[in-house]
Amino acid sequence: MIVGDVEILPLAAETMGVRSLCTVVVTPDLRILFDPSAGLAKRYGLEPHPLEYKALQSCLERIFVEARKADVLSISHYHYDHVRPGFTNFRYNFSSREELQRMFENRLVLAKDNRENINPSQRRRGYYFEKDVEDVVTAIKWSDGKRFRFEDTMLTYSPALSHGPKSSPLGYVVATCVEYGSIRIVFAPDVQGPVEQETTDVLLSMNPDLMIVGGPPIYLHVFTDEHRAAARASLCRLAAVVPILAVDHHLQRSPSWRRWLSPVYGSAEENGNQVTTLAALAGKDVQCLEAERQLLYQTRPPSDEFRIWTEATDEYKDSHMPPL
């Protein structure tokens, strides 16, 4: 997708078969890679289907290549579908410390502050991330509420925003506005709608031409009817104002995501705007593999070798690649 002189290239997302929102934004001055990671997780009592693991491999290959081409790597928060873990995990991440360091070598990192406005889990992850890459990166700069200029490109980071409802134990994230000339692109992961009105106000204040936003996790029971109503109301507000609104991530883990978004599509249409997904922005077919996992196991049953791997201990699966 190209908007003015700015290119937006999604690399991974739920609509592309994995857990992620990883996206490249390219201006004439700057190539920035947002949240360079992807992952999988257990759902429906099932390990990811082989097709999901193949999608993860493919996405991670693209992410690594783009990381080596990027001028800046931007980290919104420290969940492992947004930043690579610095340990070996073949079960859900295909990660290793060596891969992390190779990815970040000689790169400028703009990252969520790992000391303030952060929950204990993310603080711990952020600490180890910093330790893993501090000797190989050009620099790590905390981004919360700050602005960074690269010639004619301006990056504006939001203050810490709630990762979903304020009552959530999941901590905080930062959103980013990439501004070049009159074009503004906003990357707002894991705000879960946004479910919080204050977060919606912050995002609208950035006046985006295109926004990538993390949708709500309607598949989780802890995400209440009240949360769902608030998230949908926020998305309708965004769709009424933002010319191109790409909604992806948590929402597309639910098979009913299209139906749930129906009022949001309507709000966009009434105002001459567009609601889309990261897969569509990338020119790819939508493949919500996690949402379809049960059906995939029924219609495309894995090999006996793969099933044996799924029945092994967690420790074994962490240290051994699934047989694909």
PDB file of C-alpha atoms in Angstrom:
ATOM      1  CA  MET A   1       0.000   0.000   0.000  1.00  0.00           C
ATOM      2  CA  ILE A   2       1.356   3.425  -0.968  1.00  0.00           C
ATOM      3  CA  VAL A   3      -0.075   6.641   0.458  1.00  0.00           C
ATOM      4  CA  GLY A   4       1.498   9.715  -1.093  1.00  0.00           C
ATOM      5  CA  ASP A   5       5.259   9.210  -0.849  1.00  0.00           C
ATOM      6  CA  VAL A   6       4.967   6.662   1.979  1.00  0.00           C
ATOM      7  CA  GLU A   7       4.912   2.885   1.516  1.00  0.00           C
ATOM      8  CA  ILE A   8       3.281   0.585   4.069  1.00  0.00           C
ATOM      9  CA  LEU A   9       4.317  -3.070   3.849  1.00  0.00           C
ATOM     10  CA  PRO A  10       2.776  -5.498   6.381  1.00  0.00           C
ATOM     11  CA  LEU A  11       4.939  -8.568   7.008  1.00  0.00           C
ATOM     12  CA  ALA A  12       2.928 -10.618   9.508  1.00  0.00           C
ATOM     13  CA  ALA A  13      -0.463 -10.598  11.236  1.00  0.00           C
ATOM     14  CA  GLU A  14      -3.348 -12.836  12.224  1.00  0.00           C
ATOM     15  CA  THR A  15      -4.832 -12.365   8.754  1.00  0.00           C
ATOM     16  CA  MET A  16      -1.515 -13.669   7.410  1.00  0.00           C
ATOM     17  CA  GLY A  17      -1.595 -16.795   9.579  1.00  0.00           C
ATOM     18  CA  VAL A  18       0.401 -15.832  12.697  1.00  0.00           C
ATOM     19  CA  ARG A  19       0.217 -13.669  15.805  1.00  0.00           C
ATOM     20  CA  SER A  20       1.834 -10.344  14.914  1.00  0.00           C
ATOM     21  CA  LEU A  21       1.338  -6.820  13.600  1.00  0.00           C
ATOM     22  CA  CYS A  22       4.821  -6.459  12.099  1.00  0.00           C
ATOM     23  CA  THR A  23       4.911  -3.728   9.461  1.00  0.00           C
ATOM     24  CA  VAL A  24       7.506  -1.775   7.482  1.00  0.00           C
ATOM     25  CA  VAL A  25       6.910   1.908   6.774  1.00  0.00           C
ATOM     26  CA  VAL A  26       9.147   3.546   4.175  1.00  0.00           C
ATOM     27  CA  THR A  27       9.494   7.267   3.499  1.00  0.00           C
ATOM     28  CA  PRO A  28      12.052   8.899   1.178  1.00  0.00           C
ATOM     29  CA  ASP A  29      14.220   9.430   4.296  1.00  0.00           C
ATOM     30  CA  LEU A  30      13.620   6.431   6.511  1.00  0.00           C
ATOM     31  CA  ARG A  31      12.878   2.716   6.568  1.00  0.00           C
ATOM     32  CA  ILE A  32      11.355   1.738   9.926  1.00  0.00           C
ATOM     33  CA  LEU A  33      10.295  -1.756  10.979  1.00  0.00           C
ATOM     34  CA  PHE A  34       7.624  -1.908  13.654  1.00  0.00           C
ATOM     35  CA  ASP A  35       7.452  -4.796  16.137  1.00  0.00           C
ATOM     36  CA  PRO A  36       9.770  -7.256  14.324  1.00  0.00           C
ATOM     37  CA  SER A  37       8.452 -10.568  15.590  1.00  0.00           C
ATOM     38  CA  ALA A  38       5.698 -13.144  15.196  1.00  0.00           C
ATOM     39  CA  GLY A  39       4.524 -16.125  17.195  1.00  0.00           C
ATOM     40  CA  LEU A  40       1.907 -18.800  17.735  1.00  0.00           C
ATOM     41  CA  ALA A  41       0.048 -20.180  20.752  1.00  0.00           C
ATOM     42  CA  LYS A  42      -2.073 -23.097  21.896  1.00  0.00           C
ATOM     43  CA  ARG A  43      -5.825 -22.747  21.234  1.00  0.00           C
ATOM     44  CA  TYR A  44      -8.807 -25.081  21.530  1.00  0.00           C
ATOM     45  CA  GLY A  45      -6.521 -27.491  23.395  1.00  0.00           C
ATOM     46  CA  LEU A  46      -4.506 -27.896  20.181  1.00  0.00           C
ATOM     47  CA  GLU A  47      -0.969 -27.004  19.249  1.00  0.00           C
ATOM     48  CA  PRO A  48      -0.675 -24.873  16.091  1.00  0.00           C
ATOM     49  CA  HIS A  49      -1.395 -26.743  12.865  1.00  0.00           C
ATOM     50  CA  PRO A  50       1.550 -27.450  10.507  1.00  0.00           C
ATOM     51  CA  LEU A  51       0.207 -24.761   8.166  1.00  0.00           C
ATOM     52  CA  GLU A  52       0.571 -22.250  10.994  1.00  0.00           C
ATOM     53  CA  TYR A  53       4.157 -23.294  11.621  1.00  0.00           C
ATOM     54  CA  LYS A  54       4.906 -22.939   7.912  1.00  0.00           C
ATOM     55  CA  ALA A  55       3.322 -19.481   7.939  1.00  0.00           C
ATOM     56  CA  LEU A  56       5.470 -18.581  10.957  1.00  0.00           C
ATOM     57  CA  GLN A  57       8.628 -19.693   9.155  1.00  0.00           C
ATOM     58  CA  SER A  58       7.730 -17.653   6.107  1.00  0.00           C
ATOM     59  CA  CYS A  59       6.833 -14.539   8.098  1.00  0.00           C
ATOM     60  CA  LEU A  60       9.981 -14.695  10.219  1.00  0.00           C
ATOM     61  CA  GLU A  61      12.143 -15.000   7.124  1.00  0.00           C
ATOM     62  CA  ARG A  62      10.573 -11.828   5.716  1.00  0.00           C
ATOM     63  CA  ILE A  63      10.923 -10.048   9.049  1.00  0.00           C
ATOM     64  CA  PHE A  64      14.615 -10.912   9.340  1.00  0.00           C
ATOM     65  CA  VAL A  65      15.348  -9.692   5.805  1.00  0.00           C
ATOM     66  CA  GLU A  66      13.504  -6.429   6.439  1.00  0.00           C
ATOM     67  CA  ALA A  67      15.226  -5.948   9.797  1.00  0.00           C
ATOM     68  CA  ARG A  68      18.591  -6.056   8.063  1.00  0.00           C
ATOM     69  CA  LYS A  69      17.380  -3.440   5.549  1.00  0.00           C
ATOM     70  CA  ALA A  70      15.738  -1.113   8.080  1.00  0.00           C
ATOM     71  CA  ASP A  71      17.250   2.069   9.489  1.00  0.00           C
ATOM     72  CA  VAL A  72      15.206   1.846  12.686  1.00  0.00           C
ATOM     73  CA  LEU A  73      13.627  -1.035  14.606  1.00  0.00           C
ATOM     74  CA  SER A  74      10.691   0.103  16.737  1.00  0.00           C
ATOM     75  CA  ILE A  75       9.357  -1.866  19.725  1.00  0.00           C
ATOM     76  CA  SER A  76       5.903  -0.971  21.053  1.00  0.00           C
ATOM     77  CA  HIS A  77       6.054  -3.380  24.017  1.00  0.00           C
ATOM     78  CA  TYR A  78       7.675  -6.632  25.085  1.00  0.00           C
ATOM     79  CA  HIS A  79       5.214  -9.401  24.306  1.00  0.00           C
ATOM     80  CA  TYR A  80       6.920 -12.030  22.177  1.00  0.00           C
ATOM     81  CA  ASP A  81       4.673 -11.607  19.158  1.00  0.00           C
ATOM     82  CA  HIS A  82       6.101  -8.059  18.991  1.00  0.00           C
ATOM     83  CA  VAL A  83       9.759  -8.552  19.920  1.00  0.00           C
ATOM     84  CA  ARG A  84      11.919 -11.658  19.528  1.00  0.00           C
ATOM     85  CA  PRO A  85      12.739 -13.608  22.703  1.00  0.00           C
ATOM     86  CA  GLY A  86      16.409 -14.018  23.508  1.00  0.00           C
ATOM     87  CA  PHE A  87      16.096 -17.735  24.224  1.00  0.00           C
ATOM     88  CA  THR A  88      15.494 -20.908  22.239  1.00  0.00           C
ATOM     89  CA  ASN A  89      11.832 -21.737  21.718  1.00  0.00           C
ATOM     90  CA  PHE A  90      10.728 -23.875  18.785  1.00  0.00           C
ATOM     91  CA  ARG A  91       7.246 -24.478  20.129  1.00  0.00           C
ATOM     92  CA  TYR A  92       5.751 -21.055  19.460  1.00  0.00           C
ATOM     93  CA  ASN A  93       8.478 -18.592  18.459  1.00  0.00           C
ATOM     94  CA  PHE A  94      11.273 -20.287  16.454  1.00  0.00           C
ATOM     95  CA  SER A  95      13.580 -18.015  18.449  1.00  0.00           C
ATOM     96  CA  SER A  96      17.159 -17.960  19.710  1.00  0.00           C
ATOM     97  CA  ARG A  97      19.522 -15.390  21.222  1.00  0.00           C
ATOM     98  CA  GLU A  98      21.762 -15.616  18.158  1.00  0.00           C
ATOM     99  CA  GLU A  99      18.858 -14.795  15.831  1.00  0.00           C
ATOM    100  CA  LEU A 100      17.830 -11.836  18.005  1.00  0.00           C
ATOM    101  CA  GLN A 101      21.336 -10.393  18.012  1.00  0.00           C
ATOM    102  CA  ARG A 102      21.815 -10.880  14.271  1.00  0.00           C
ATOM    103  CA  MET A 103      18.492  -9.155  13.630  1.00  0.00           C
ATOM    104  CA  PHE A 104      19.346  -6.102  15.748  1.00  0.00           C
ATOM    105  CA  GLU A 105      23.044  -5.808  14.938  1.00  0.00           C
ATOM    106  CA  ASN A 106      24.063  -2.225  14.048  1.00  0.00           C
ATOM    107  CA  ARG A 107      20.501  -0.953  14.188  1.00  0.00           C
ATOM    108  CA  LEU A 108      18.992   2.024  15.985  1.00  0.00           C
ATOM    109  CA  VAL A 109      16.257   0.816  18.337  1.00  0.00           C
ATOM    110  CA  LEU A 110      13.376   3.007  19.485  1.00  0.00           C
ATOM    111  CA  ALA A 111      11.633   1.077  22.222  1.00  0.00           C
ATOM    112  CA  LYS A 112       9.004   1.275  24.931  1.00  0.00           C
ATOM    113  CA  ASP A 113      10.695   2.344  28.173  1.00  0.00           C
ATOM    114  CA  ASN A 114      11.347  -0.824  30.175  1.00  0.00           C
ATOM    115  CA  ARG A 115      11.520   1.049  33.496  1.00  0.00           C
ATOM    116  CA  GLU A 116       8.353   3.168  33.718  1.00  0.00           C
ATOM    117  CA  ASN A 117       4.658   2.539  32.976  1.00  0.00           C
ATOM    118  CA  ILE A 118       5.285  -1.149  32.622  1.00  0.00           C
ATOM    119  CA  ASN A 119       3.985  -4.262  34.361  1.00  0.00           C
ATOM    120  CA  PRO A 120       6.333  -6.759  36.074  1.00  0.00           C
ATOM    121  CA  SER A 121       6.285  -9.312  33.236  1.00  0.00           C
ATOM    122  CA  GLN A 122       7.116  -6.772  30.542  1.00  0.00           C
ATOM    123  CA  ARG A 123       9.693  -5.089  32.774  1.00  0.00           C
ATOM    124  CA  ARG A 124      11.483  -8.413  33.108  1.00  0.00           C
ATOM    125  CA  ARG A 125      11.262  -9.128  29.387  1.00  0.00           C
ATOM    126  CA  GLY A 126      12.360  -5.595  28.536  1.00  0.00           C
ATOM    127  CA  TYR A 127      15.342  -5.888  30.868  1.00  0.00           C
ATOM    128  CA  TYR A 128      16.532  -9.106  29.235  1.00  0.00           C
ATOM    129  CA  PHE A 129      15.903  -7.699  25.758  1.00  0.00           C
ATOM    130  CA  GLU A 130      18.109  -4.724  26.578  1.00  0.00           C
ATOM    131  CA  LYS A 131      20.839  -6.995  27.958  1.00  0.00           C
ATOM    132  CA  ASP A 132      20.678  -9.267  24.908  1.00  0.00           C
ATOM    133  CA  VAL A 133      21.092  -6.517  22.310  1.00  0.00           C
ATOM    134  CA  GLU A 134      22.857  -3.597  24.015  1.00  0.00           C
ATOM    135  CA  ASP A 135      26.305  -4.692  22.809  1.00  0.00           C
ATOM    136  CA  VAL A 136      25.271  -5.156  19.170  1.00  0.00           C
ATOM    137  CA  VAL A 137      22.876  -2.267  18.428  1.00  0.00           C
ATOM    138  CA  THR A 138      23.882   1.253  17.438  1.00  0.00           C
ATOM    139  CA  ALA A 139      21.757   2.608  20.292  1.00  0.00           C
ATOM    140  CA  ILE A 140      18.571   1.989  22.255  1.00  0.00           C
ATOM    141  CA  LYS A 141      16.424   5.056  22.877  1.00  0.00           C
ATOM    142  CA  TRP A 142      13.272   5.011  24.998  1.00  0.00           C
ATOM    143  CA  SER A 143      10.425   6.337  22.897  1.00  0.00           C
ATOM    144  CA  ASP A 144       7.485   6.987  25.241  1.00  0.00           C
ATOM    145  CA  GLY A 145       6.047  10.443  24.503  1.00  0.00           C
ATOM    146  CA  LYS A 146       9.058  11.509  22.419  1.00  0.00           C
ATOM    147  CA  ARG A 147       9.707  12.768  18.889  1.00  0.00           C
ATOM    148  CA  PHE A 148      12.546  11.809  16.559  1.00  0.00           C
ATOM    149  CA  ARG A 149      13.409  13.565  13.289  1.00  0.00           C
ATOM    150  CA  PHE A 150      15.127  11.885  10.343  1.00  0.00           C
ATOM    151  CA  GLU A 151      15.616  14.614   7.730  1.00  0.00           C
ATOM    152  CA  ASP A 152      12.039  15.349   6.581  1.00  0.00           C
ATOM    153  CA  THR A 153      10.469  12.396   8.399  1.00  0.00           C
ATOM    154  CA  MET A 154       9.123  12.866  11.923  1.00  0.00           C
ATOM    155  CA  LEU A 155       8.350  10.017  14.312  1.00  0.00           C
ATOM    156  CA  THR A 156       6.003  10.926  17.160  1.00  0.00           C
ATOM    157  CA  TYR A 157       5.467   8.370  19.915  1.00  0.00           C
ATOM    158  CA  SER A 158       2.484   8.437  22.221  1.00  0.00           C
ATOM    159  CA  PRO A 159       2.773   8.305  25.983  1.00  0.00           C
ATOM    160  CA  ALA A 160       2.280   4.829  27.405  1.00  0.00           C
ATOM    161  CA  LEU A 161      -1.203   3.563  26.473  1.00  0.00           C
ATOM    162  CA  SER A 162      -3.071   0.780  28.230  1.00  0.00           C
ATOM    163  CA  HIS A 163      -2.749  -2.683  26.687  1.00  0.00           C
ATOM    164  CA  GLY A 164      -6.525  -3.036  26.560  1.00  0.00           C
ATOM    165  CA  PRO A 165      -8.723  -2.102  29.544  1.00  0.00           C
ATOM    166  CA  LYS A 166      -7.103  -0.065  32.308  1.00  0.00           C
ATOM    167  CA  SER A 167      -7.843  -2.943  34.662  1.00  0.00           C
ATOM    168  CA  SER A 168      -5.786  -5.303  32.486  1.00  0.00           C
ATOM    169  CA  PRO A 169      -2.600  -6.770  34.007  1.00  0.00           C
ATOM    170  CA  LEU A 170      -0.970  -6.761  30.553  1.00  0.00           C
ATOM    171  CA  GLY A 171       0.701  -3.364  30.962  1.00  0.00           C
ATOM    172  CA  TYR A 172       1.261  -0.646  28.397  1.00  0.00           C
ATOM    173  CA  VAL A 173       2.214  -0.032  24.771  1.00  0.00           C
ATOM    174  CA  VAL A 174       3.278   2.970  22.697  1.00  0.00           C
ATOM    175  CA  ALA A 175       1.710   4.037  19.405  1.00  0.00           C
ATOM    176  CA  THR A 176       3.677   5.805  16.670  1.00  0.00           C
ATOM    177  CA  CYS A 177       2.878   8.425  14.045  1.00  0.00           C
ATOM    178  CA  VAL A 178       5.147   8.510  10.980  1.00  0.00           C
ATOM    179  CA  GLU A 179       4.849  11.913   9.318  1.00  0.00           C
ATOM    180  CA  TYR A 180       6.299  12.837   5.932  1.00  0.00           C
ATOM    181  CA  GLY A 181       5.038  16.002   4.274  1.00  0.00           C
ATOM    182  CA  SER A 182       1.273  16.010   4.696  1.00  0.00           C
ATOM    183  CA  ILE A 183       1.015  12.212   5.111  1.00  0.00           C
ATOM    184  CA  ARG A 184       0.594  10.621   8.530  1.00  0.00           C
ATOM    185  CA  ILE A 185       0.684   6.879   9.190  1.00  0.00           C
ATOM    186  CA  VAL A 186      -0.207   5.633  12.690  1.00  0.00           C
ATOM    187  CA  PHE A 187       0.829   2.266  14.134  1.00  0.00           C
ATOM    188  CA  ALA A 188      -1.221   1.436  17.247  1.00  0.00           C
ATOM    189  CA  PRO A 189      -0.765  -2.193  18.332  1.00  0.00           C
ATOM    190  CA  ASP A 190      -2.507  -4.018  21.172  1.00  0.00           C
ATOM    191  CA  VAL A 191      -4.782  -1.187  22.281  1.00  0.00           C
ATOM    192  CA  GLN A 192      -7.606  -3.721  21.846  1.00  0.00           C
ATOM    193  CA  GLY A 193     -10.007  -1.524  19.931  1.00  0.00           C
ATOM    194  CA  PRO A 194      -9.066   0.788  21.576  1.00  0.00           C
ATOM    195  CA  VAL A 195     -11.211  -0.226  24.492  1.00  0.00           C
ATOM    196  CA  GLU A 196     -10.258   2.957  26.393  1.00  0.00           C
ATOM    197  CA  GLN A 197     -11.746   6.281  25.277  1.00  0.00           C
ATOM    198  CA  GLU A 198      -8.562   8.149  26.240  1.00  0.00           C
ATOM    199  CA  THR A 199      -6.527   5.992  23.883  1.00  0.00           C
ATOM    200  CA  THR A 200      -8.957   6.665  21.033  1.00  0.00           C
ATOM    201  CA  ASP A 201      -8.608  10.400  21.683  1.00  0.00           C
ATOM    202  CA  VAL A 202      -4.810  10.142  21.517  1.00  0.00           C
ATOM    203  CA  LEU A 203      -4.921   8.251  18.222  1.00  0.00           C
ATOM    204  CA  LEU A 204      -7.400  10.661  16.627  1.00  0.00           C
ATOM    205  CA  SER A 205      -5.233  13.608  17.695  1.00  0.00           C
ATOM    206  CA  MET A 206      -2.513  12.243  15.393  1.00  0.00           C
ATOM    207  CA  ASN A 207      -4.816  12.950  12.406  1.00  0.00           C
ATOM    208  CA  PRO A 208      -3.782   9.853  10.413  1.00  0.00           C
ATOM    209  CA  ASP A 209      -4.315   9.177   6.724  1.00  0.00           C
ATOM    210  CA  LEU A 210      -3.849   5.478   7.452  1.00  0.00           C
ATOM    211  CA  MET A 211      -3.935   3.710  10.800  1.00  0.00           C
ATOM    212  CA  ILE A 212      -2.975   0.173  11.767  1.00  0.00           C
ATOM    213  CA  VAL A 213      -4.768  -0.698  14.997  1.00  0.00           C
ATOM    214  CA  GLY A 214      -4.858  -3.803  17.159  1.00  0.00           C
ATOM    215  CA  GLY A 215      -8.440  -5.033  17.429  1.00  0.00           C
ATOM    216  CA  PRO A 216     -10.100  -6.412  20.569  1.00  0.00           C
ATOM    217  CA  PRO A 217      -9.683 -10.016  21.818  1.00  0.00           C
ATOM    218  CA  ILE A 218     -13.348 -10.964  21.601  1.00  0.00           C
ATOM    219  CA  TYR A 219     -12.387 -14.649  21.927  1.00  0.00           C
ATOM    220  CA  LEU A 220     -11.381 -14.136  25.580  1.00  0.00           C
ATOM    221  CA  HIS A 221     -14.017 -14.497  28.305  1.00  0.00           C
ATOM    222  CA  VAL A 222     -12.252 -11.892  30.458  1.00  0.00           C
ATOM    223  CA  PHE A 223     -12.938  -9.343  27.725  1.00  0.00           C
ATOM    224  CA  THR A 224     -16.446  -8.498  28.885  1.00  0.00           C
ATOM    225  CA  ASP A 225     -19.514  -7.354  26.957  1.00  0.00           C
ATOM    226  CA  GLU A 226     -18.837  -3.853  28.278  1.00  0.00           C
ATOM    227  CA  HIS A 227     -15.295  -3.989  26.918  1.00  0.00           C
ATOM    228  CA  ARG A 228     -16.550  -5.236  23.556  1.00  0.00           C
ATOM    229  CA  ALA A 229     -19.105  -2.455  23.268  1.00  0.00           C
ATOM    230  CA  ALA A 230     -16.480   0.163  24.123  1.00  0.00           C
ATOM    231  CA  ALA A 231     -14.007  -1.278  21.618  1.00  0.00           C
ATOM    232  CA  ARG A 232     -16.572  -1.340  18.822  1.00  0.00           C
ATOM    233  CA  ALA A 233     -17.662   2.221  19.595  1.00  0.00           C
ATOM    234  CA  SER A 234     -14.034   3.354  19.384  1.00  0.00           C
ATOM    235  CA  LEU A 235     -13.512   1.544  16.095  1.00  0.00           C
ATOM    236  CA  CYS A 236     -16.640   3.169  14.683  1.00  0.00           C
ATOM    237  CA  ARG A 237     -15.252   6.569  15.719  1.00  0.00           C
ATOM    238  CA  LEU A 238     -11.944   5.816  14.043  1.00  0.00           C
ATOM    239  CA  ALA A 239     -13.598   4.452  10.891  1.00  0.00           C
ATOM    240  CA  ALA A 240     -15.680   7.615  10.557  1.00  0.00           C
ATOM    241  CA  VAL A 241     -12.567   9.802  10.479  1.00  0.00           C
ATOM    242  CA  VAL A 242      -9.550   7.793   9.275  1.00  0.00           C
ATOM    243  CA  PRO A 243      -9.457   7.338   5.464  1.00  0.00           C
ATOM    244  CA  ILE A 244      -7.847   3.874   5.688  1.00  0.00           C
ATOM    245  CA  LEU A 245      -8.228   1.887   8.914  1.00  0.00           C
ATOM    246  CA  ALA A 246      -6.513  -1.515   9.071  1.00  0.00           C
ATOM    247  CA  VAL A 247      -7.886  -3.580  11.976  1.00  0.00           C
ATOM    248  CA  ASP A 248      -5.995  -6.779  12.743  1.00  0.00           C
ATOM    249  CA  HIS A 249      -4.318  -8.893  15.434  1.00  0.00           C
ATOM    250  CA  HIS A 250      -6.340 -10.102  18.477  1.00  0.00           C
ATOM    251  CA  LEU A 251      -9.718  -9.691  16.763  1.00  0.00           C
ATOM    252  CA  GLN A 252      -8.898 -12.120  13.965  1.00  0.00           C
ATOM    253  CA  ARG A 253      -8.294 -14.943  16.421  1.00  0.00           C
ATOM    254  CA  SER A 254     -12.089 -15.240  16.497  1.00  0.00           C
ATOM    255  CA  PRO A 255     -13.919 -16.916  13.581  1.00  0.00           C
ATOM    256  CA  SER A 256     -16.686 -14.295  13.876  1.00  0.00           C
ATOM    257  CA  TRP A 257     -14.428 -11.270  13.394  1.00  0.00           C
ATOM    258  CA  ARG A 258     -16.009 -10.104  10.118  1.00  0.00           C
ATOM    259  CA  ARG A 259     -19.527 -10.180  11.544  1.00  0.00           C
ATOM    260  CA  TRP A 260     -18.365  -8.386  14.684  1.00  0.00           C
ATOM    261  CA  LEU A 261     -16.834  -5.610  12.555  1.00  0.00           C
ATOM    262  CA  SER A 262     -20.006  -5.036  10.537  1.00  0.00           C
ATOM    263  CA  PRO A 263     -20.947  -1.720  12.240  1.00  0.00           C
ATOM    264  CA  VAL A 264     -17.365  -0.517  11.788  1.00  0.00           C
ATOM    265  CA  TYR A 265     -17.507  -1.221   8.058  1.00  0.00           C
ATOM    266  CA  GLY A 266     -20.780   0.695   8.001  1.00  0.00           C
ATOM    267  CA  SER A 267     -19.276   3.703   9.774  1.00  0.00           C
ATOM    268  CA  ALA A 268     -16.436   3.823   7.262  1.00  0.00           C
ATOM    269  CA  GLU A 269     -18.748   3.499   4.250  1.00  0.00           C
ATOM    270  CA  GLU A 270     -21.029   6.289   5.472  1.00  0.00           C
ATOM    271  CA  ASN A 271     -18.033   8.632   5.575  1.00  0.00           C
ATOM    272  CA  GLY A 272     -16.259   7.551   2.395  1.00  0.00           C
ATOM    273  CA  ASN A 273     -13.521   5.702   4.267  1.00  0.00           C
ATOM    274  CA  GLN A 274     -12.158   2.161   4.164  1.00  0.00           C
ATOM    275  CA  VAL A 275     -11.748  -0.580   6.783  1.00  0.00           C
ATOM    276  CA  THR A 276      -9.288  -3.304   5.868  1.00  0.00           C
ATOM    277  CA  THR A 277      -6.736  -5.799   7.221  1.00  0.00           C
ATOM    278  CA  LEU A 278      -2.966  -6.133   7.080  1.00  0.00           C
ATOM    279  CA  ALA A 279      -3.250  -9.006   4.619  1.00  0.00           C
ATOM    280  CA  ALA A 280      -5.266  -6.796   2.282  1.00  0.00           C
ATOM    281  CA  LEU A 281      -2.774  -3.936   2.655  1.00  0.00           C
ATOM    282  CA  ALA A 282      -0.057  -6.392   1.644  1.00  0.00           C
ATOM    283  CA  GLY A 283      -2.077  -7.551  -1.360  1.00  0.00           C
ATOM    284  CA  LYS A 284      -2.557 -11.050   0.072  1.00  0.00           C
ATOM    285  CA  ASP A 285      -5.576 -13.247   0.707  1.00  0.00           C
ATOM    286  CA  VAL A 286      -6.837 -13.302   4.294  1.00  0.00           C
ATOM    287  CA  GLN A 287      -5.775 -16.503   6.096  1.00  0.00           C
ATOM    288  CA  CYS A 288      -6.847 -16.510   9.750  1.00  0.00           C
ATOM    289  CA  LEU A 289      -5.263 -19.868  10.481  1.00  0.00           C
ATOM    290  CA  GLU A 290      -5.529 -19.738  14.271  1.00  0.00           C
ATOM    291  CA  ALA A 291      -9.259 -19.035  14.097  1.00  0.00           C
ATOM    292  CA  GLU A 292      -9.580 -21.990  11.701  1.00  0.00           C
ATOM    293  CA  ARG A 293      -7.366 -24.382  13.674  1.00  0.00           C
ATOM    294  CA  GLN A 294     -10.046 -26.878  14.642  1.00  0.00           C
ATOM    295  CA  LEU A 295     -11.241 -27.076  11.040  1.00  0.00           C
ATOM    296  CA  LEU A 296      -7.670 -27.459   9.779  1.00  0.00           C
ATOM    297  CA  TYR A 297      -7.065 -30.427  12.077  1.00  0.00           C
ATOM    298  CA  GLN A 298     -10.247 -32.030  10.718  1.00  0.00           C
ATOM    299  CA  THR A 299      -9.819 -31.321   7.016  1.00  0.00           C
ATOM    300  CA  ARG A 300      -6.018 -31.423   6.767  1.00  0.00           C
ATOM    301  CA  PRO A 301      -4.929 -33.857   9.484  1.00  0.00           C
ATOM    302  CA  PRO A 302      -1.221 -33.629  10.371  1.00  0.00           C
ATOM    303  CA  SER A 303       1.210 -36.495   9.898  1.00  0.00           C
ATOM    304  CA  ASP A 304       1.696 -39.138  12.580  1.00  0.00           C
ATOM    305  CA  GLU A 305       5.178 -37.746  13.185  1.00  0.00           C
ATOM    306  CA  PHE A 306       3.756 -34.302  13.874  1.00  0.00           C
ATOM    307  CA  ARG A 307       1.091 -35.714  16.206  1.00  0.00           C
ATOM    308  CA  ILE A 308       3.773 -37.544  18.185  1.00  0.00           C
ATOM    309  CA  TRP A 309       5.655 -34.255  18.539  1.00  0.00           C
ATOM    310  CA  THR A 310       2.506 -32.507  19.851  1.00  0.00           C
ATOM    311  CA  GLU A 311       2.156 -35.175  22.549  1.00  0.00           C
ATOM    312  CA  ALA A 312       5.724 -34.707  23.819  1.00  0.00           C
ATOM    313  CA  THR A 313       6.596 -32.688  26.930  1.00  0.00           C
ATOM    314  CA  ASP A 314       6.642 -28.908  26.771  1.00  0.00           C
ATOM    315  CA  GLU A 315      10.392 -28.987  27.392  1.00  0.00           C
ATOM    316  CA  TYR A 316      10.913 -31.276  24.404  1.00  0.00           C
ATOM    317  CA  LYS A 317       8.772 -29.119  22.122  1.00  0.00           C
ATOM    318  CA  ASP A 318      10.581 -25.965  23.238  1.00  0.00           C
ATOM    319  CA  SER A 319      13.923 -27.429  22.144  1.00  0.00           C
ATOM    320  CA  HIS A 320      12.910 -29.421  19.042  1.00  0.00           C
ATOM    321  CA  MET A 321      11.458 -28.133  15.783  1.00  0.00           C
ATOM    322  CA  PRO A 322       8.053 -29.563  14.885  1.00  0.00           C
ATOM    323  CA  PRO A 323       8.307 -32.033  11.976  1.00  0.00           C
ATOM    324  CA  LEU A 324       6.739 -30.241   9.040  1.00  0.00           C
TER     325      LEU A 324
END
